CSV table of C-alpha atoms and ligand atoms in Angstrom, one decimal:
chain,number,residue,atom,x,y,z
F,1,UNK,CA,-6.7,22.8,5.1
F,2,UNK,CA,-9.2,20.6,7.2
F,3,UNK,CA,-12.7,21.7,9.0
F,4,UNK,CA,-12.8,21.7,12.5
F,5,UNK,CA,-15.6,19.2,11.7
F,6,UNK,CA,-13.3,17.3,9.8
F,7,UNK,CA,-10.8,16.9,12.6
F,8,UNK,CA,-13.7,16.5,15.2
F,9,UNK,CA,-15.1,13.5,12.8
F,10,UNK,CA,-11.6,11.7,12.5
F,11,UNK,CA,-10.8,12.2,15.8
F,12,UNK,CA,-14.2,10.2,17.0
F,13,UNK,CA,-14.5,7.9,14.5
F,14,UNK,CA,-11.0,7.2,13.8
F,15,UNK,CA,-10.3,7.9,10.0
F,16,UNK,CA,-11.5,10.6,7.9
F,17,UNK,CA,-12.4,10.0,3.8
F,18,UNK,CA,-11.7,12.8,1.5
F,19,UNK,CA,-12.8,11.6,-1.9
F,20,UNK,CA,-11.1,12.6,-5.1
F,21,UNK,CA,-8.6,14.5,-3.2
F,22,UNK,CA,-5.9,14.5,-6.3
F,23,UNK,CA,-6.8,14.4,-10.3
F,24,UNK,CA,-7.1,12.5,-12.8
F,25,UNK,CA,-4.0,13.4,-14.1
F,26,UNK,CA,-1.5,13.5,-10.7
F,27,UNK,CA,-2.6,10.0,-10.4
F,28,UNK,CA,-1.7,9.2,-13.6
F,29,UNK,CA,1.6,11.1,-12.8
F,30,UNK,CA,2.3,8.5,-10.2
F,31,UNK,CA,0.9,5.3,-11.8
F,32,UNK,CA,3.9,5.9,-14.6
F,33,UNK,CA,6.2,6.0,-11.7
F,34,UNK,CA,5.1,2.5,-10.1
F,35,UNK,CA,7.1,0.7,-12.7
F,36,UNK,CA,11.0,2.1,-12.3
F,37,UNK,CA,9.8,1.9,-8.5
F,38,UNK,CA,9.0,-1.6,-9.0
F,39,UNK,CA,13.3,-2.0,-10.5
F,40,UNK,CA,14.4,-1.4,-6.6
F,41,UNK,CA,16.5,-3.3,-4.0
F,42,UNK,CA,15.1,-7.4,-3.1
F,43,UNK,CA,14.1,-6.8,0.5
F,44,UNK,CA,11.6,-3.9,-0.4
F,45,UNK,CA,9.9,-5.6,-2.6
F,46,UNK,CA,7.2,-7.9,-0.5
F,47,UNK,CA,5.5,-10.7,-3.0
F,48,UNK,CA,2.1,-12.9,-2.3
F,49,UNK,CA,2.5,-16.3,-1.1
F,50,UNK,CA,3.0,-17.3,-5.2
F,51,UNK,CA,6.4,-15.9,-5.1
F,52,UNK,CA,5.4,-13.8,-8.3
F,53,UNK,CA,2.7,-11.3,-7.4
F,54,UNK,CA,3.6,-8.0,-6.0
F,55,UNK,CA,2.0,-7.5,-3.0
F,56,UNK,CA,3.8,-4.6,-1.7
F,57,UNK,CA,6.7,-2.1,-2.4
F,58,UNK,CA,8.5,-0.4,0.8
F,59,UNK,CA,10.0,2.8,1.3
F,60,UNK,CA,9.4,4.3,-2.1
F,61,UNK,CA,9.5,8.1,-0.6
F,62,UNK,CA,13.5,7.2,0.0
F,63,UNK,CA,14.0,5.8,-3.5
F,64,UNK,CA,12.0,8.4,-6.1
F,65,UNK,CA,11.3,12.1,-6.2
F,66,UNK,CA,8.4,11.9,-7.2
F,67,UNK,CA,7.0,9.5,-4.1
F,68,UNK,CA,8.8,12.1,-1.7
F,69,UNK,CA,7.3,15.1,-2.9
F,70,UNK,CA,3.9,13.7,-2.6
F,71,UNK,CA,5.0,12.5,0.7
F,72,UNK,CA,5.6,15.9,2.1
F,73,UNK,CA,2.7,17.6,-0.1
F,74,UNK,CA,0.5,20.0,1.8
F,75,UNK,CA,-2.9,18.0,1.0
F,76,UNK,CA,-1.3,14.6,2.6
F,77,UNK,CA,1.5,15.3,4.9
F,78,UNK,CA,-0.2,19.2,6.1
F,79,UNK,CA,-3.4,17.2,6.9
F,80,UNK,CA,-2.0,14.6,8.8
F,81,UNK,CA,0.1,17.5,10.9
F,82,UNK,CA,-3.4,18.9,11.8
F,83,UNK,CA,-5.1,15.3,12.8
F,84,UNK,CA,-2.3,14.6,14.7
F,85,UNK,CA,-1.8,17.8,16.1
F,86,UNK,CA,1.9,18.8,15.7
F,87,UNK,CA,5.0,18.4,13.3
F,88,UNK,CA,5.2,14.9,11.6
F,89,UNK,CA,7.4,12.5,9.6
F,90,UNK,CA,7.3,10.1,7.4
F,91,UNK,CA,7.6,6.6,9.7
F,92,UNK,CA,7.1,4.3,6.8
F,93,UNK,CA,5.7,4.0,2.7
F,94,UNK,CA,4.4,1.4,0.7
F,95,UNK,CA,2.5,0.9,-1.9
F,96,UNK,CA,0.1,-2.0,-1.8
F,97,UNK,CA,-1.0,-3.5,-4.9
F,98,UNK,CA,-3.6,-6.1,-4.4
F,99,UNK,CA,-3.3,-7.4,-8.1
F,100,UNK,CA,-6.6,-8.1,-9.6
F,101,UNK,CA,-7.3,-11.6,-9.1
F,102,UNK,CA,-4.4,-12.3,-6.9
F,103,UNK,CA,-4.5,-10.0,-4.4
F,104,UNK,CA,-4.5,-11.6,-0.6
F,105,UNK,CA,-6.0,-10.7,2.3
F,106,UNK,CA,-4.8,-8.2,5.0
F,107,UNK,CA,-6.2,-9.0,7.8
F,108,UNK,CA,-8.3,-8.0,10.7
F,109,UNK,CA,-5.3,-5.8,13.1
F,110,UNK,CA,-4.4,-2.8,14.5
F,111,UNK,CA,-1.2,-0.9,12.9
F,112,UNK,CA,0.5,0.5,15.8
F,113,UNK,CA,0.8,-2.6,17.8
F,114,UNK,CA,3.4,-3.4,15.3
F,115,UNK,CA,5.6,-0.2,15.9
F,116,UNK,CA,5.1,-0.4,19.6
F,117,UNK,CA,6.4,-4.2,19.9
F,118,UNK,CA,8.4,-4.5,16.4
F,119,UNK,CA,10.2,-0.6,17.1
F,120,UNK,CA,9.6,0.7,20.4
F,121,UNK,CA,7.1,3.7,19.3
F,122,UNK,CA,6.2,5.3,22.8
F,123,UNK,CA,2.3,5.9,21.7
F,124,UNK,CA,-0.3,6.3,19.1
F,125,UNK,CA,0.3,9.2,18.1
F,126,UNK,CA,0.4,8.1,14.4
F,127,UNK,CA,-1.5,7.9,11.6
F,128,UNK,CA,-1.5,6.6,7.9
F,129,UNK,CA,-2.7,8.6,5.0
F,130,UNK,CA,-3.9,5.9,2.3
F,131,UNK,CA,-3.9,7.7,-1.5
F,132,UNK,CA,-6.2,5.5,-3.7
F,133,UNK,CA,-4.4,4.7,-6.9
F,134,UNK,CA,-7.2,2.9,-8.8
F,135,UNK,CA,-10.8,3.3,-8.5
F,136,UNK,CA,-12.0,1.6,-5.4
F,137,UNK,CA,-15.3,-0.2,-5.3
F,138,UNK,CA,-16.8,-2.9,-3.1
F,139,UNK,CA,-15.1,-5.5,-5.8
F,140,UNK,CA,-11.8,-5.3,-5.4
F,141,UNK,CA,-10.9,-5.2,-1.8
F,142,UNK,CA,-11.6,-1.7,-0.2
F,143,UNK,CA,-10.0,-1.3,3.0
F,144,UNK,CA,-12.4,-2.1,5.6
F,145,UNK,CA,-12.6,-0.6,9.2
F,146,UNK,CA,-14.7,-1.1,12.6
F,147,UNK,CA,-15.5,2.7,13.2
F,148,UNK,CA,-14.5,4.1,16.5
F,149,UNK,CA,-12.5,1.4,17.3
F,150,UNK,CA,-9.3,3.1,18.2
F,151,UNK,CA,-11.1,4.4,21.3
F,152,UNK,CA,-10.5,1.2,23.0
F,153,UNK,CA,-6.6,1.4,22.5
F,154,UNK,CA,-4.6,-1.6,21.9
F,155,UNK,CA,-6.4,-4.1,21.6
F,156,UNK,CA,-6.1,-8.1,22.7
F,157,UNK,CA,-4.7,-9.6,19.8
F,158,UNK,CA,-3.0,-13.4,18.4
F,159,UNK,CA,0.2,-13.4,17.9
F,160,UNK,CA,1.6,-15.3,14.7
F,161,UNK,CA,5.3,-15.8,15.7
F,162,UNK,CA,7.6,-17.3,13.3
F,163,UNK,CA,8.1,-17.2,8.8
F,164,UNK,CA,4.7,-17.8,7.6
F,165,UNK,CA,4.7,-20.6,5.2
F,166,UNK,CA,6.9,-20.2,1.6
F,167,UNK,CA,8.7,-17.0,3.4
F,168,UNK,CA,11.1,-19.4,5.1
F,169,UNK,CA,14.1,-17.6,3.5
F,170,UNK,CA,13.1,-14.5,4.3
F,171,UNK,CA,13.8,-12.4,7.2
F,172,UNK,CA,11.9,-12.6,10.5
F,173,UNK,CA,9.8,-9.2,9.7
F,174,UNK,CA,8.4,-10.7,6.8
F,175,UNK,CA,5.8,-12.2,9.5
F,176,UNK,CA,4.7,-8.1,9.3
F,177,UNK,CA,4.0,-8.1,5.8
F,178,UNK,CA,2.1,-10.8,4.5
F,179,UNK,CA,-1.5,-12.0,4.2
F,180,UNK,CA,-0.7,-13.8,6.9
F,181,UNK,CA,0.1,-11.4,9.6
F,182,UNK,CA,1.7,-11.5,13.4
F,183,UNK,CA,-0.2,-9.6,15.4
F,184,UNK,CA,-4.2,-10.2,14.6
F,185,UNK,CA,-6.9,-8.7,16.9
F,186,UNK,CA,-8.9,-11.6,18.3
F,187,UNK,CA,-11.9,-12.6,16.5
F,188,UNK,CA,-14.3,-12.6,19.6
F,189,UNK,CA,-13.0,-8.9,19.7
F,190,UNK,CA,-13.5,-7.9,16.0
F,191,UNK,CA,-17.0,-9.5,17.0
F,192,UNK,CA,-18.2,-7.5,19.4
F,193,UNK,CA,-16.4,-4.3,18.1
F,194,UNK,CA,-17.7,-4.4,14.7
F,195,UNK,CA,-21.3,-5.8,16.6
F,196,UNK,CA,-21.2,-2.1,18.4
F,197,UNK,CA,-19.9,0.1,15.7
F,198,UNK,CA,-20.5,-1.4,12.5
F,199,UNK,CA,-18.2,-1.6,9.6
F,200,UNK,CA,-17.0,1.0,6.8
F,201,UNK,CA,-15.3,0.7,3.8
F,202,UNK,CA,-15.0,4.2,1.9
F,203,UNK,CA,-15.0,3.8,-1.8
F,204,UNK,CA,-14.7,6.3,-4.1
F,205,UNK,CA,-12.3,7.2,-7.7
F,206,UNK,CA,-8.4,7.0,-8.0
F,207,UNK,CA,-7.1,9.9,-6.3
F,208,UNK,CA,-9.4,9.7,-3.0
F,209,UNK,CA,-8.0,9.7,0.4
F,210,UNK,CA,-7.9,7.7,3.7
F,211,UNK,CA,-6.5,9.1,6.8
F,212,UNK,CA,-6.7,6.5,9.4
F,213,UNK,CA,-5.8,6.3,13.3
F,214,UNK,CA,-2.9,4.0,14.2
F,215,UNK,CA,-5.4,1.9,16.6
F,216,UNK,CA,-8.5,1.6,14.0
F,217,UNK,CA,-9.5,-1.7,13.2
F,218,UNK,CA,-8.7,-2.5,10.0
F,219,UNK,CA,-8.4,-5.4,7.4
F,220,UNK,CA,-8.7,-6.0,3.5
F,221,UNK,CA,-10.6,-8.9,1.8
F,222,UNK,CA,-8.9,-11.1,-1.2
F,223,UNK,CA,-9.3,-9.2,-4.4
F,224,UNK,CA,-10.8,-11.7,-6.7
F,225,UNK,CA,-12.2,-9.2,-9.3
F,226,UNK,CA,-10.6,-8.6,-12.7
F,227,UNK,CA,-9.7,-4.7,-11.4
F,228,UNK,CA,-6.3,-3.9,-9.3
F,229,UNK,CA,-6.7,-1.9,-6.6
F,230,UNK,CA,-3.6,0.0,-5.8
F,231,UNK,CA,-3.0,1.9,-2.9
F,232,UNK,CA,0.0,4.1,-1.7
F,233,UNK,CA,0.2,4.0,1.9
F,234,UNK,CA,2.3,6.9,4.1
F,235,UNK,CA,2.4,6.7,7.9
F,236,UNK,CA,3.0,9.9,9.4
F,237,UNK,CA,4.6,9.9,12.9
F,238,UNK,CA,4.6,12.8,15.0
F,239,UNK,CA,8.1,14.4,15.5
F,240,UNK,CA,7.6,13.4,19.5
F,241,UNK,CA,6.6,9.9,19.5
F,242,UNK,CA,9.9,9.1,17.8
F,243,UNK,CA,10.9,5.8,19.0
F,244,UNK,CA,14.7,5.6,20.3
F,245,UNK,CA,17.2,5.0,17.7
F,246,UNK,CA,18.8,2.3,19.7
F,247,UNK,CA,15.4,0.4,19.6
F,248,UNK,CA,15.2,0.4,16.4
F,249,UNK,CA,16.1,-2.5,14.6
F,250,UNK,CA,13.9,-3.1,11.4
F,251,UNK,CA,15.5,-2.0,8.2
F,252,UNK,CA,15.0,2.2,7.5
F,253,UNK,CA,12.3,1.4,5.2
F,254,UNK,CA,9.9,-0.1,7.6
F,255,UNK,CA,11.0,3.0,10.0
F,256,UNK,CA,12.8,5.7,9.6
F,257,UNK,CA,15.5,6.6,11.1
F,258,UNK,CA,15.1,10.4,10.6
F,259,UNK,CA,12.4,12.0,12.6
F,260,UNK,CA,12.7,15.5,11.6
F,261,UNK,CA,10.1,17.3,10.8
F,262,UNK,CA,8.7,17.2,7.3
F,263,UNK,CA,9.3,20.6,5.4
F,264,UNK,CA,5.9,20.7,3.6
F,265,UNK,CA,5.3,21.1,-0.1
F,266,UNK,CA,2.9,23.0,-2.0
F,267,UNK,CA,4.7,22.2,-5.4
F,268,UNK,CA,2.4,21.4,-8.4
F,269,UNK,CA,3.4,17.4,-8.8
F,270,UNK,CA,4.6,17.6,-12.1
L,301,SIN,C1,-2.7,-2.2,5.8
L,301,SIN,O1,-3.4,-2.7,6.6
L,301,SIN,O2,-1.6,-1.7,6.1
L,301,SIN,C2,-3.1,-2.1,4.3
L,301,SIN,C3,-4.4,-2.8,4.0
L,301,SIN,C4,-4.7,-2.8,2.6
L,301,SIN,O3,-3.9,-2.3,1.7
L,301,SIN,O4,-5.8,-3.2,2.3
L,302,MN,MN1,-2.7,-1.9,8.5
């Protein structure tokens, strides 16, 4: 499926943009689907700091069809397999909605630091595919990234420990989830990272892909325009850097307790 450039450029610069990667009408396909996904269990369901916006939905490729087809569909799941150069799986989904106007911030971290300390994951050999569900433009919160970044590794990051304020009654992984995260890169180190390499936010229509390294740089600004900007998030793990079961703790939906390789699709969506 990809270039060698393609895999050359993702592997250098740490994400790779393939615009309008699915139609018009497969997304459409999948925006009818957000709302029974939206009926599932409490703990899945992440909300902004108002209590009523959805901010994220977890593990939807566990809990409809349709989300696990595209989860193991060639275009998504075969790609990943060739960026991260074996058999994968699918480590965790979500769907992040950044509601027009409401939408908080992600920001500025690094993903894998989370699986390393939160779930034992022996190494970055991990990526996350991000499937744009509504146009994405440089109004309503594009995912923004310090190029190259993942080159340096982990890097030295603040660490947020405890509920952040009105999650009290949630779990302790909550701190994961919302706008205010745990693990944050420091800022003298965004600094001089995004001073070097510069920053990139790929835009482009509903249907576009992201595939981006577990150690890029990476953060989200407020959406504050009248336009939602949905994205459905899949982090593919490779079958080898499985952490232990005994390690893991989280809830299966924020990793998976099955690591076998994904049998990939070439199934029309519908
Ligand atoms: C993420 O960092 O996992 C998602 C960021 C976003 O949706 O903007
Ligand atoms: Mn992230």
């Amino acid at each position: 499926m990809l270039t060698h450039e393609q895999v050359e450029d993702y592997r250098r610069e740490g994400f790779l943009f393939l615009p309008s990667c699915y139609s018009a009408d497969e997304i459409e396909l999948i925006r009818e689907r957000i709302l029974a996904a939206q009926q599932m269990p409490g703990e899945q369901v992440v909300h902004e700091k108002d209590a009523k916006t959805v901010r994220s939905l977890y593990g939807l490729h566990a809990t409809d069809s349709l989300f696990d087809t595209l989860s193991r569909h060639v275009k998504l799941a075969q790609s990943a397999q060739e960026l991260l150069d074996g058999p994968v799986y699918v480590y965790q989904s979500k769907l992040n909605f950044k509601a027009a106007f409401d939408g908080d911030v992600w920001d500025w971290h690094q993903d894998y630091i989370y699986w390393r300390r939160e779930d034992g994951m022996p190494s970055s050999h991990v990526l996350t595919a991000a499937l744009f569900l509504d146009d994405i433009t440089e109004f309503n919160g594009p995912l923004t990234v310090v190029p190259r970044s993942h080159q340096k590794g982990v890097l030295g990051c603040d660490v947020n420990d405890g509920k952040p304020e009105g999650y009290e009654q949630q779990p302790t992984w909550i701190g994961n989830l919302t706008a205010h995260l745990r693990y944050t890169v420091e800022r003298k180190i965004v600094s001089e990272m995004a001073q070097a390499h510069g920053l990139a936010a790929p835009k482009g229509p509903a249907g576009s892909v992201l595939f981006f390294d577990g150690n890029l740089l990476h953060a989200s600004q407020a959406n504050i325009s009248p336009f939602p900007r949905r994205v459905l998030l899949y982090t593919y793990n490779r079958v080898d850097n499985a952490p232990a079961r005994e390690a893991l703790h989280r809830p299966g939906f924020l990793a998976s307790r099955d690591a076998s390789p994904l049998k990939i699709s070439v199934a029309d969506l519908r």
